[in-house]
PDB file of C-alpha atoms and ligand atoms in Angstrom:
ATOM      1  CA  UNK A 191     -60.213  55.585 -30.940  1.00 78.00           C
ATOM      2  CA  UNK A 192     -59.551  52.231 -28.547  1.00 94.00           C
ATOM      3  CA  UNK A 193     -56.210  52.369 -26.653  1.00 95.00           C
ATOM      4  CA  UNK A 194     -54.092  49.237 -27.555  1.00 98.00           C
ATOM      5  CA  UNK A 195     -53.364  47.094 -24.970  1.00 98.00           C
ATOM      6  CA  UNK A 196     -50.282  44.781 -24.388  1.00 98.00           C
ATOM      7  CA  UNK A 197     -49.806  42.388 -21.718  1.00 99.00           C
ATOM      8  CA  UNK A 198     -47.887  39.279 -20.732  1.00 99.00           C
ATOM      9  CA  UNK A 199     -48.496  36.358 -19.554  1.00 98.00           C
ATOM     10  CA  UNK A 200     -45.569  35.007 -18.185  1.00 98.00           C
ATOM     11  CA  UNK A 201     -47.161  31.877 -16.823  1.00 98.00           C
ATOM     12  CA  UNK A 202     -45.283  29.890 -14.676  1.00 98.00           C
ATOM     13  CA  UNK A 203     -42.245  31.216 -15.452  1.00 98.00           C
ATOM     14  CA  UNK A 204     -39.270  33.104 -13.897  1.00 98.00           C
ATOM     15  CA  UNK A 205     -37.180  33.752 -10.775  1.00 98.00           C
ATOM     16  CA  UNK A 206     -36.221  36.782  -8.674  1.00 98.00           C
ATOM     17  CA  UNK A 207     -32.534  37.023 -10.562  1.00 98.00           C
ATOM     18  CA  UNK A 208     -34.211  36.435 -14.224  1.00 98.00           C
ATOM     19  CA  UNK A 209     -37.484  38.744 -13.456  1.00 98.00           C
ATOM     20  CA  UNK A 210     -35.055  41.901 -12.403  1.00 98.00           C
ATOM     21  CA  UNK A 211     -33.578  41.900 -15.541  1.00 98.00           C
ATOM     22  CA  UNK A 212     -36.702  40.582 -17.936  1.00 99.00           C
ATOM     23  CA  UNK A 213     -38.515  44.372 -16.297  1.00 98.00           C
ATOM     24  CA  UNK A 214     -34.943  46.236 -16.241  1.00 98.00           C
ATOM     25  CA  UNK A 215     -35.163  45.040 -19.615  1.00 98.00           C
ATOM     26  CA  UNK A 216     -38.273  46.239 -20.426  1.00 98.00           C
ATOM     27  CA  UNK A 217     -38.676  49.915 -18.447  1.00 98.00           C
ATOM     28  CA  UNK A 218     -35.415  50.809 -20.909  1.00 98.00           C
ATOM     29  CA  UNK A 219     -37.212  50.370 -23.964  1.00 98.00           C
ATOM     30  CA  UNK A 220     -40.880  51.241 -22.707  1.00 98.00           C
ATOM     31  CA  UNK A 221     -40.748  55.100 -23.544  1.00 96.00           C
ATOM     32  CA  UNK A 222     -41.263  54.408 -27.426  1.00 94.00           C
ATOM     33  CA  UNK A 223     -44.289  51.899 -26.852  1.00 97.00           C
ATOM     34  CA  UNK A 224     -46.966  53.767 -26.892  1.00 97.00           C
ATOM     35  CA  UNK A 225     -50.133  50.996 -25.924  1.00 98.00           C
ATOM     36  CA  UNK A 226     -50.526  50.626 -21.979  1.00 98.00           C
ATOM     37  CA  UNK A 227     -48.635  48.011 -21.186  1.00 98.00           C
ATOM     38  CA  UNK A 228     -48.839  45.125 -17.814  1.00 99.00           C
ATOM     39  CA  UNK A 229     -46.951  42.237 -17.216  1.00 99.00           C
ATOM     40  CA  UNK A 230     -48.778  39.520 -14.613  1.00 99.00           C
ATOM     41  CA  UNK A 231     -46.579  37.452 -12.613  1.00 99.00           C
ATOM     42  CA  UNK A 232     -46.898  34.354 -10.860  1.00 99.00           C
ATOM     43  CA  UNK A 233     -48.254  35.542  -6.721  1.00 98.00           C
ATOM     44  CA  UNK A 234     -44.773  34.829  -5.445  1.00 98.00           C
ATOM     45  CA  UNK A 235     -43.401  38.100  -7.498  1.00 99.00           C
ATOM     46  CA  UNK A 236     -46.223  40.236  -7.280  1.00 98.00           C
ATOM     47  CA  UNK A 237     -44.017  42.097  -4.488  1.00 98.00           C
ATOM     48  CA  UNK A 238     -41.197  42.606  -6.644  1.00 98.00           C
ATOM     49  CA  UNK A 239     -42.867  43.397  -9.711  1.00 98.00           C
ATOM     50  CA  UNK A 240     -44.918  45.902  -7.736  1.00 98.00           C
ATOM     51  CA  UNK A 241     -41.203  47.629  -6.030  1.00 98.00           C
ATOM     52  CA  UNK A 242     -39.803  47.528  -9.545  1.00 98.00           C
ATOM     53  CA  UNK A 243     -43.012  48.935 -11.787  1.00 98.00           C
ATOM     54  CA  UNK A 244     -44.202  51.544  -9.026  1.00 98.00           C
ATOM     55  CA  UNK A 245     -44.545  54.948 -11.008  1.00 97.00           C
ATOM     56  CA  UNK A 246     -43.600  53.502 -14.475  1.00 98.00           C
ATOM     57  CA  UNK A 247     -45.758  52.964 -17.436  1.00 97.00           C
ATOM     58  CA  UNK A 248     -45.861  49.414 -16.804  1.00 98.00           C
ATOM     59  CA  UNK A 249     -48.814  47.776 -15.187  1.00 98.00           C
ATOM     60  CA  UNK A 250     -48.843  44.520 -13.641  1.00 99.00           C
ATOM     61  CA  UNK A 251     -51.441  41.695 -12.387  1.00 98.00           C
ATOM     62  CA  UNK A 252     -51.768  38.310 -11.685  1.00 99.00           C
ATOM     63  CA  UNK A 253     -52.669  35.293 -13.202  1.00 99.00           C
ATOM     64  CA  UNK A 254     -55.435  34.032 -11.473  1.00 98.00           C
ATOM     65  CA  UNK A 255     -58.162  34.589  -8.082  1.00 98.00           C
ATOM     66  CA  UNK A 256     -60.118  32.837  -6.092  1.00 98.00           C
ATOM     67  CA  UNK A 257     -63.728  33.355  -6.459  1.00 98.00           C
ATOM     68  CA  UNK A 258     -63.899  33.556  -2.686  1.00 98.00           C
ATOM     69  CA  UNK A 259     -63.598  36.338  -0.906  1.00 97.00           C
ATOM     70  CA  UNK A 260     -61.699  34.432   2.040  1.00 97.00           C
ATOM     71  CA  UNK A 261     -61.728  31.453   4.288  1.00 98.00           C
ATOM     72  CA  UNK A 262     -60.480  27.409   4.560  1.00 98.00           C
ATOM     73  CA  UNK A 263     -59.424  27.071   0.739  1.00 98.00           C
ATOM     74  CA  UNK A 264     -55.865  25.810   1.078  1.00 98.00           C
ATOM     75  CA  UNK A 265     -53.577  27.372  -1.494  1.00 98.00           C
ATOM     76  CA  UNK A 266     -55.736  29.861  -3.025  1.00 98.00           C
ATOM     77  CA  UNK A 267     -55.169  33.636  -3.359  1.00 98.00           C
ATOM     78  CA  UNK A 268     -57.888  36.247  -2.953  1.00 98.00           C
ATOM     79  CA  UNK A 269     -59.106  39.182  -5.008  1.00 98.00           C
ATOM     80  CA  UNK A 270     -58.114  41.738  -1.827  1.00 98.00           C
ATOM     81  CA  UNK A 271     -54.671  39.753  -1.484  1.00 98.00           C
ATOM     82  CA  UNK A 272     -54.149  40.856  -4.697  1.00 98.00           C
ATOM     83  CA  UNK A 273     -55.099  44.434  -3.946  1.00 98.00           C
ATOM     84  CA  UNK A 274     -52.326  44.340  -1.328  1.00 98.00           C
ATOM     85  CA  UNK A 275     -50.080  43.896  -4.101  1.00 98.00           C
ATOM     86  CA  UNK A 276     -51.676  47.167  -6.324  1.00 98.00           C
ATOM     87  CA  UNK A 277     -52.442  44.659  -9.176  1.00 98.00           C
ATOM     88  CA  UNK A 278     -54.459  46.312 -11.417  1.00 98.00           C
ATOM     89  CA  UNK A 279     -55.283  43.346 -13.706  1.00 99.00           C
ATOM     90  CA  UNK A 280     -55.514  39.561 -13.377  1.00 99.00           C
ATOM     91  CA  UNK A 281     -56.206  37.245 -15.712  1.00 99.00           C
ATOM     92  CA  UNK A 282     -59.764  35.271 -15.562  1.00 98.00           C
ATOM     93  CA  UNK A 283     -60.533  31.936 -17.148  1.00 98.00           C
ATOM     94  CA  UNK A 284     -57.026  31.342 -19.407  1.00 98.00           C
ATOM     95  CA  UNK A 285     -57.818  27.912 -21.253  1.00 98.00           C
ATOM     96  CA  UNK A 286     -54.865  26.545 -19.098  1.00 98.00           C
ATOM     97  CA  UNK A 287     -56.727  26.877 -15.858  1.00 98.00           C
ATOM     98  CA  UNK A 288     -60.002  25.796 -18.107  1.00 98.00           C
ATOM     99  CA  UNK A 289     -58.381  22.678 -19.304  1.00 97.00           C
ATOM    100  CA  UNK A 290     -56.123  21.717 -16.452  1.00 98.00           C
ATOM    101  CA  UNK A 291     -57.416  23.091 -13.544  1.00 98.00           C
ATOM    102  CA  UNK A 292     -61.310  21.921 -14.137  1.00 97.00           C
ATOM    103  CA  UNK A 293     -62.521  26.194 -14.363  1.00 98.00           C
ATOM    104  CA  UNK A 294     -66.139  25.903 -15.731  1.00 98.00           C
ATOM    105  CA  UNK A 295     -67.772  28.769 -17.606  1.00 98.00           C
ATOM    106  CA  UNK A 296     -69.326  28.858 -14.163  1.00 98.00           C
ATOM    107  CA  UNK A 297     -66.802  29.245 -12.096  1.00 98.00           C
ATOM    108  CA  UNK A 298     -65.098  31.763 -14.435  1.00 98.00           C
ATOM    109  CA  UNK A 299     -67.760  33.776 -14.143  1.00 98.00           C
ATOM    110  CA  UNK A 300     -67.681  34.088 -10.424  1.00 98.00           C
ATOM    111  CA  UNK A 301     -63.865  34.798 -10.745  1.00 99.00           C
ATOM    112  CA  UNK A 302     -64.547  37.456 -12.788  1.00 99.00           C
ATOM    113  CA  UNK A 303     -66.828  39.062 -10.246  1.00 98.00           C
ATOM    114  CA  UNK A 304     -64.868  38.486  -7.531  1.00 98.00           C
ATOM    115  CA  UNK A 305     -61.980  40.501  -9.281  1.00 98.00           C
ATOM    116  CA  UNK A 306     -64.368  43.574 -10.239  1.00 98.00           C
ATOM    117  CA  UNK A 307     -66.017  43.779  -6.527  1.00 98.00           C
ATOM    118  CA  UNK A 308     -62.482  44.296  -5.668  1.00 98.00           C
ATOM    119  CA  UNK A 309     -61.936  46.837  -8.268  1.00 98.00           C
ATOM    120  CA  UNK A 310     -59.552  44.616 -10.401  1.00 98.00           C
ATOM    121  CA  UNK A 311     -59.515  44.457 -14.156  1.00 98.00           C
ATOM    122  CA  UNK A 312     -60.286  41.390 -15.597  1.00 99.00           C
ATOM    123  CA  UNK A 313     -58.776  39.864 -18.542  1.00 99.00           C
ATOM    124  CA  UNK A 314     -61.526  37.467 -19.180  1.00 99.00           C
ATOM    125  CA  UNK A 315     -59.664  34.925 -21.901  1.00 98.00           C
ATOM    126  CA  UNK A 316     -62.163  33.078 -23.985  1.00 98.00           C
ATOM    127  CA  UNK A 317     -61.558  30.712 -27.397  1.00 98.00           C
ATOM    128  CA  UNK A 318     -62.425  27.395 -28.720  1.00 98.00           C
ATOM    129  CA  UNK A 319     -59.765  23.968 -29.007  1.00 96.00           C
ATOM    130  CA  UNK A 320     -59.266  22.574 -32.573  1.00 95.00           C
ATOM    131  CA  UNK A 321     -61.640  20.316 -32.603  1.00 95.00           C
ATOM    132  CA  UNK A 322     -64.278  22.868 -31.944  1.00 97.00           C
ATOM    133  CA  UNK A 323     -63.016  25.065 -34.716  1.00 96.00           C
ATOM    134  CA  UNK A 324     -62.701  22.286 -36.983  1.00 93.00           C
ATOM    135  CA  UNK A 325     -66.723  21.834 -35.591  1.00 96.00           C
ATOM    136  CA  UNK A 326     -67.713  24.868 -36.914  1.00 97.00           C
ATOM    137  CA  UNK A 327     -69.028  25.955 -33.533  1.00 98.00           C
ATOM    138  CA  UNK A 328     -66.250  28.537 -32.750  1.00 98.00           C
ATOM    139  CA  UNK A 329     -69.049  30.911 -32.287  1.00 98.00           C
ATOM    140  CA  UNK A 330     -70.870  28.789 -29.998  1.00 98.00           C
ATOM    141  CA  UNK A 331     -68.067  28.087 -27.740  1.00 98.00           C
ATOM    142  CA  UNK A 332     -66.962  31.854 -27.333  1.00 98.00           C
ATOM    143  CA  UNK A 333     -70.430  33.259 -27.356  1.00 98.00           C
ATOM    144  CA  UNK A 334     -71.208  30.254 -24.398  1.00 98.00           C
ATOM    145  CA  UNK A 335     -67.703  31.671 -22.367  1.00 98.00           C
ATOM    146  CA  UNK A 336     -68.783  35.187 -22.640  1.00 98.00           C
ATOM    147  CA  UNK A 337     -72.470  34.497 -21.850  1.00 98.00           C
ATOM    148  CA  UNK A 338     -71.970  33.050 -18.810  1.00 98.00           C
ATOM    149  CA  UNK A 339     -70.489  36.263 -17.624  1.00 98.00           C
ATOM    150  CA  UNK A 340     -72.732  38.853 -19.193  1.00 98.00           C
ATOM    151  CA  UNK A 341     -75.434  36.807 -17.110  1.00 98.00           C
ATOM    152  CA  UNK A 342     -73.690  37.293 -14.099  1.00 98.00           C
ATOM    153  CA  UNK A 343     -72.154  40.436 -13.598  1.00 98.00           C
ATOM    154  CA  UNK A 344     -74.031  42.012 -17.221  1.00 98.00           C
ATOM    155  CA  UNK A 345     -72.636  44.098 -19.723  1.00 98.00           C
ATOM    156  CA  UNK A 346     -72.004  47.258 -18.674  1.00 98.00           C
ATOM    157  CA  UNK A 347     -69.343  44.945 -16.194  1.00 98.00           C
ATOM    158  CA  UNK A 348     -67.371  45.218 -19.080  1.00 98.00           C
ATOM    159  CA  UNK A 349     -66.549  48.856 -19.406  1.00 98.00           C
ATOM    160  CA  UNK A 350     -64.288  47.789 -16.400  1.00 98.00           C
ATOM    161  CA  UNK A 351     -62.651  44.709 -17.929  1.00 98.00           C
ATOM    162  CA  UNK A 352     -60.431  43.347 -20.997  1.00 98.00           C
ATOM    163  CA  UNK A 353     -61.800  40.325 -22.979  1.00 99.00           C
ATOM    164  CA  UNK A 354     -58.588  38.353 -24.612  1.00 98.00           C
ATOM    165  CA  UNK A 355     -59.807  35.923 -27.463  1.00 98.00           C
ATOM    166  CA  UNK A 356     -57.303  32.981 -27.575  1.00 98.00           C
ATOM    167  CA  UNK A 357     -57.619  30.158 -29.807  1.00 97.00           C
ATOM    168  CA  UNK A 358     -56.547  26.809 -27.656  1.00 96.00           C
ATOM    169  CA  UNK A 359     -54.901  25.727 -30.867  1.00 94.00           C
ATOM    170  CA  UNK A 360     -52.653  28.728 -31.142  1.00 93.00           C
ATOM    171  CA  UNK A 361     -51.589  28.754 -27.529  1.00 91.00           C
ATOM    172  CA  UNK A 362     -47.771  27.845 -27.333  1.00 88.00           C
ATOM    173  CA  UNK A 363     -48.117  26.213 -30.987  1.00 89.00           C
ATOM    174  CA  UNK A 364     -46.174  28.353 -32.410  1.00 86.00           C
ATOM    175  CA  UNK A 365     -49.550  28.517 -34.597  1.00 85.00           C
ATOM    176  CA  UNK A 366     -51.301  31.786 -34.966  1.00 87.00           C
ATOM    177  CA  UNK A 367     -54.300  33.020 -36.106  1.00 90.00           C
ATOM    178  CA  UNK A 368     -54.145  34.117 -39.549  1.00 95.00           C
ATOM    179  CA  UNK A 369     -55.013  37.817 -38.666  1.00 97.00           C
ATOM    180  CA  UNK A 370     -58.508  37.305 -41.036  1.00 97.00           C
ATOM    181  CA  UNK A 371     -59.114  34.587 -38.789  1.00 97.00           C
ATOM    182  CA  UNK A 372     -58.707  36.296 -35.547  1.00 98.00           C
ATOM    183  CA  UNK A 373     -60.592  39.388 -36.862  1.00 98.00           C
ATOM    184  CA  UNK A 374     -63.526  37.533 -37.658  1.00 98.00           C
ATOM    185  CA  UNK A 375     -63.911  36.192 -33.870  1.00 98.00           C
ATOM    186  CA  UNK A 376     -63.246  39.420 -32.331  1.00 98.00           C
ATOM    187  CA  UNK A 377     -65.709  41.119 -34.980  1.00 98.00           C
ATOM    188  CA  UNK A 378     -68.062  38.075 -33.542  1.00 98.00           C
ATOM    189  CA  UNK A 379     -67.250  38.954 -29.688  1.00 98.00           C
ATOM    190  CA  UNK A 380     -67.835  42.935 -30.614  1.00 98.00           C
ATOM    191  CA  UNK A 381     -70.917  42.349 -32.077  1.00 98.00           C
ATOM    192  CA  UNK A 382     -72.561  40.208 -29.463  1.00 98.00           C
ATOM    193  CA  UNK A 383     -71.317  43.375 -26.964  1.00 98.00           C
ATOM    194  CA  UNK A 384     -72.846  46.035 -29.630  1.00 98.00           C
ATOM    195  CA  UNK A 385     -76.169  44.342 -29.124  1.00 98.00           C
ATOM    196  CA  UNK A 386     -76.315  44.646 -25.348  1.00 98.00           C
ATOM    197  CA  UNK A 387     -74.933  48.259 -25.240  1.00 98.00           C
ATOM    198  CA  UNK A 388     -73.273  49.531 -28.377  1.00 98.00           C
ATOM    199  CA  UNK A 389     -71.164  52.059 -25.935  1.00 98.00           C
ATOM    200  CA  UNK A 390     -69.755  49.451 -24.113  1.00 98.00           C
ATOM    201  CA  UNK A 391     -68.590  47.628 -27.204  1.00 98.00           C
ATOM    202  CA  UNK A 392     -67.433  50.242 -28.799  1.00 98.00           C
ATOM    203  CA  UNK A 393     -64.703  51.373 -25.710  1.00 98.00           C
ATOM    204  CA  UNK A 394     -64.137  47.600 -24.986  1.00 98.00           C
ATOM    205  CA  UNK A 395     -60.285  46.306 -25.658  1.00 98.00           C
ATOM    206  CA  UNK A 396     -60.154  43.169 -26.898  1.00 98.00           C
ATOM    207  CA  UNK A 397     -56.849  41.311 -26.985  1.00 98.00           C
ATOM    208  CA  UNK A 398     -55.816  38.405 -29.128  1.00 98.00           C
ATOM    209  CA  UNK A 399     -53.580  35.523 -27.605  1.00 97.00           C
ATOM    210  CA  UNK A 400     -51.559  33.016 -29.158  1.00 96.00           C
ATOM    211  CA  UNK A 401     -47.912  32.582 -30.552  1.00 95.00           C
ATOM    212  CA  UNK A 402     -47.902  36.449 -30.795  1.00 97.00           C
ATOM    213  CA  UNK A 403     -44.495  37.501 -31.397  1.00 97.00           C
ATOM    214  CA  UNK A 404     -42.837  40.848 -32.685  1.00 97.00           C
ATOM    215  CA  UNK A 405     -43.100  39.386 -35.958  1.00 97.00           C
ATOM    216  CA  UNK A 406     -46.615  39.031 -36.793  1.00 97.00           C
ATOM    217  CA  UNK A 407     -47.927  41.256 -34.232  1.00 98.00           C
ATOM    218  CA  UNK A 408     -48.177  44.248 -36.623  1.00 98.00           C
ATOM    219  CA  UNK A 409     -50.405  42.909 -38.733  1.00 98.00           C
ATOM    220  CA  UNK A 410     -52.751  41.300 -36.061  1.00 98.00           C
ATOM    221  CA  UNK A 411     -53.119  44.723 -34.549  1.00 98.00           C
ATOM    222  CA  UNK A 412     -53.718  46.133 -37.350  1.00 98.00           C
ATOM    223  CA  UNK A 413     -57.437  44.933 -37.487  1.00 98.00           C
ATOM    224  CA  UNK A 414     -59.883  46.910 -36.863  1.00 98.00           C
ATOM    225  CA  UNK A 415     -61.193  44.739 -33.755  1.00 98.00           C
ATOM    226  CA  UNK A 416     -58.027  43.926 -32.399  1.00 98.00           C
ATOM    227  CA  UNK A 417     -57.016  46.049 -29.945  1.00 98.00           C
ATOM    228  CA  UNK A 418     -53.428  44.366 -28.534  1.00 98.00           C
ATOM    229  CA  UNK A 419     -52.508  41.043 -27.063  1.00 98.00           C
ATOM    230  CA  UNK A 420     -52.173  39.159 -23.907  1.00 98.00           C
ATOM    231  CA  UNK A 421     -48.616  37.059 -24.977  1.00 98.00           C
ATOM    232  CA  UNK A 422     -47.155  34.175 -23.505  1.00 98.00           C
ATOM    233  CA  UNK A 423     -43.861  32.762 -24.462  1.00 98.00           C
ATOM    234  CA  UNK A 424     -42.803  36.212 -26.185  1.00 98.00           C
ATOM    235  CA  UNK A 425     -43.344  37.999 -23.105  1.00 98.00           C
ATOM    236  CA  UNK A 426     -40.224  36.516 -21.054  1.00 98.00           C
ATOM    237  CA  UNK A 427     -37.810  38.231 -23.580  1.00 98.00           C
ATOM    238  CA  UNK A 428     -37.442  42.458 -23.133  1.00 98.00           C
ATOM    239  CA  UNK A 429     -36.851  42.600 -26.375  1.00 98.00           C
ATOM    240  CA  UNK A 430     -38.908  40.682 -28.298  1.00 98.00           C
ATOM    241  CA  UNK A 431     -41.685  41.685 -25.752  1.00 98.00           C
ATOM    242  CA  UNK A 432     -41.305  45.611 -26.090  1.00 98.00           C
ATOM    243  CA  UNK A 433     -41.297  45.123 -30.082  1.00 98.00           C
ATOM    244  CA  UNK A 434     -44.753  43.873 -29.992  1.00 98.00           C
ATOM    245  CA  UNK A 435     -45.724  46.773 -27.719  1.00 98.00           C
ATOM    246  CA  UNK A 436     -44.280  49.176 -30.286  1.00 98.00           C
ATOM    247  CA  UNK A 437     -46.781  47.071 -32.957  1.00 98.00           C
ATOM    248  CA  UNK A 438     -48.974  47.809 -30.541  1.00 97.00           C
TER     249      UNK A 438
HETATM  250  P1  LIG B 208     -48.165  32.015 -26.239  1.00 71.47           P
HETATM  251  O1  LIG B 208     -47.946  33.468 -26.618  1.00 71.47           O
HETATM  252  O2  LIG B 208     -46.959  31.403 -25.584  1.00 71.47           O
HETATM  253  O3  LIG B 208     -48.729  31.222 -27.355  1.00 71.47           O
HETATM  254  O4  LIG B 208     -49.279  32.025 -25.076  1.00 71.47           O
HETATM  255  C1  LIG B 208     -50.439  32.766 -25.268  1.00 71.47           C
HETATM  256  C2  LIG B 208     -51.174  32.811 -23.985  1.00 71.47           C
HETATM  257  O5  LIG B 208     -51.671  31.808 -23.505  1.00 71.47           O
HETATM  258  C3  LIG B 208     -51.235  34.091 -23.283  1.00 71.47           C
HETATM  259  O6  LIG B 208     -52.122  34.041 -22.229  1.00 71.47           O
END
């Protein structure tokens, strides 16, 4: 069987005061959850998340890399600054760095590289706006977002990395996924795996993101294709977070 993953997202969220008790909150309640668990941070608390998660059960990441390895690119943070920091995740290609931030399915791609050379785990996000689902070409967009890394780094890259579908529409909507509707895309994103190397797909965790919260997670775990969630909004409360890891 898959493990069942759980992450958040808090996006750019938090402070040092808030963030000591949001984990306090959430290494009391993590010894029922059993899914592996990670929260990623914005850079400025990797340090603390890292002094406060050391030896839990609790992983934790960031948010987003450079695809360069170094050099004169003001403002940017590196795949090996990150391994200062013993992140064990970060989070490739979220639509919000897609949309607002001008990250092409090219530039995603090298991202995700960048992250395994390093030995990261990517969390490669992929989904389709409204208007594309309303298109009819969900397919087309998330096949497009995955294919640009599977010709890149290819797919057995992705024994080594997390995909999280996440529908634009139901990012911070408040509107989920109906969990047929998820299961449908991730059956989609398994199969396209399962015809490149049916190992691979079968061990790879795919998350689904978007107004997850403790109560619809249950039943949007319990399809057979998804495998946890990568959650925004619902992450920034202990307990509302750690019930979705115990759905989990
Ligand atoms: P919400 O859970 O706030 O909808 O955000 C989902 C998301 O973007 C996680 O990466």
């Amino acid at each position: 069987m898959r493990r069942k993953f759980v992450a958040g997202n808090w996006k750019m969220h938090g402070n040092l005061v808030d963030n000591d008790a949001l984990l306090t909150g959430i290494l009391a309640g993590i010894g029922e959850v059993r899914a592996e668990v990670a929260v990623c941070v914005p850079f400025p608390y990797l340090a603390q998340a890292k002094a406060k998660l050391a030896g839990s059960k609790v992983a934790w990441g960031a948010q987003n890399l450079s695809q360069h390895a170094k050099g004169a690119y003001t403002g940017e943070v590196s795949a090996l600054m990150l391994n200062d920091f013993e992140c064990k995740y970060v989070i490739v290609g979220h639509s919000e760095r897609r949309a607002l931030y001008g990250e092409s399915d090219a530039i995603v791609a090298e991202k995700y590289a960048a992250a395994q050379t390093a030995g990261l785990v990517p969390i490669l996000c992929v989904g389709e706006t409204l208007e594309e689902r309303e298109a009819g070409i969900t397919e087309q967009v998330v096949g497009r977002q995955l294919d640009a890394v599977l010709n890149k780094s290819g797919v057995i890259s992705f024994a080594n990395a997390v995909i999280a579908y996440e529908p634009v529409w139901a990012i911070g909507t408040g509107k989920t996924a109906t969990p047929e509707q998820a299961q449908a895309v991730h059956a989609f994103i398994r199969a396209k795996i399962r015809a490149l190397d049916a190992e691979v797909a079968e061990h790879l965790v795919i998350q689904y993101g978007g107004s997850v919260k403790a109560s619809n997670a249950a039943e949007l775990f319990a399809q057979p294709d998804i495998d946890g969630g990568l959650i925004g909004g619902a992450s920034l409360n202990a307990e509302e977070f750690l019930a979705i890891c115990r759905a989990a």
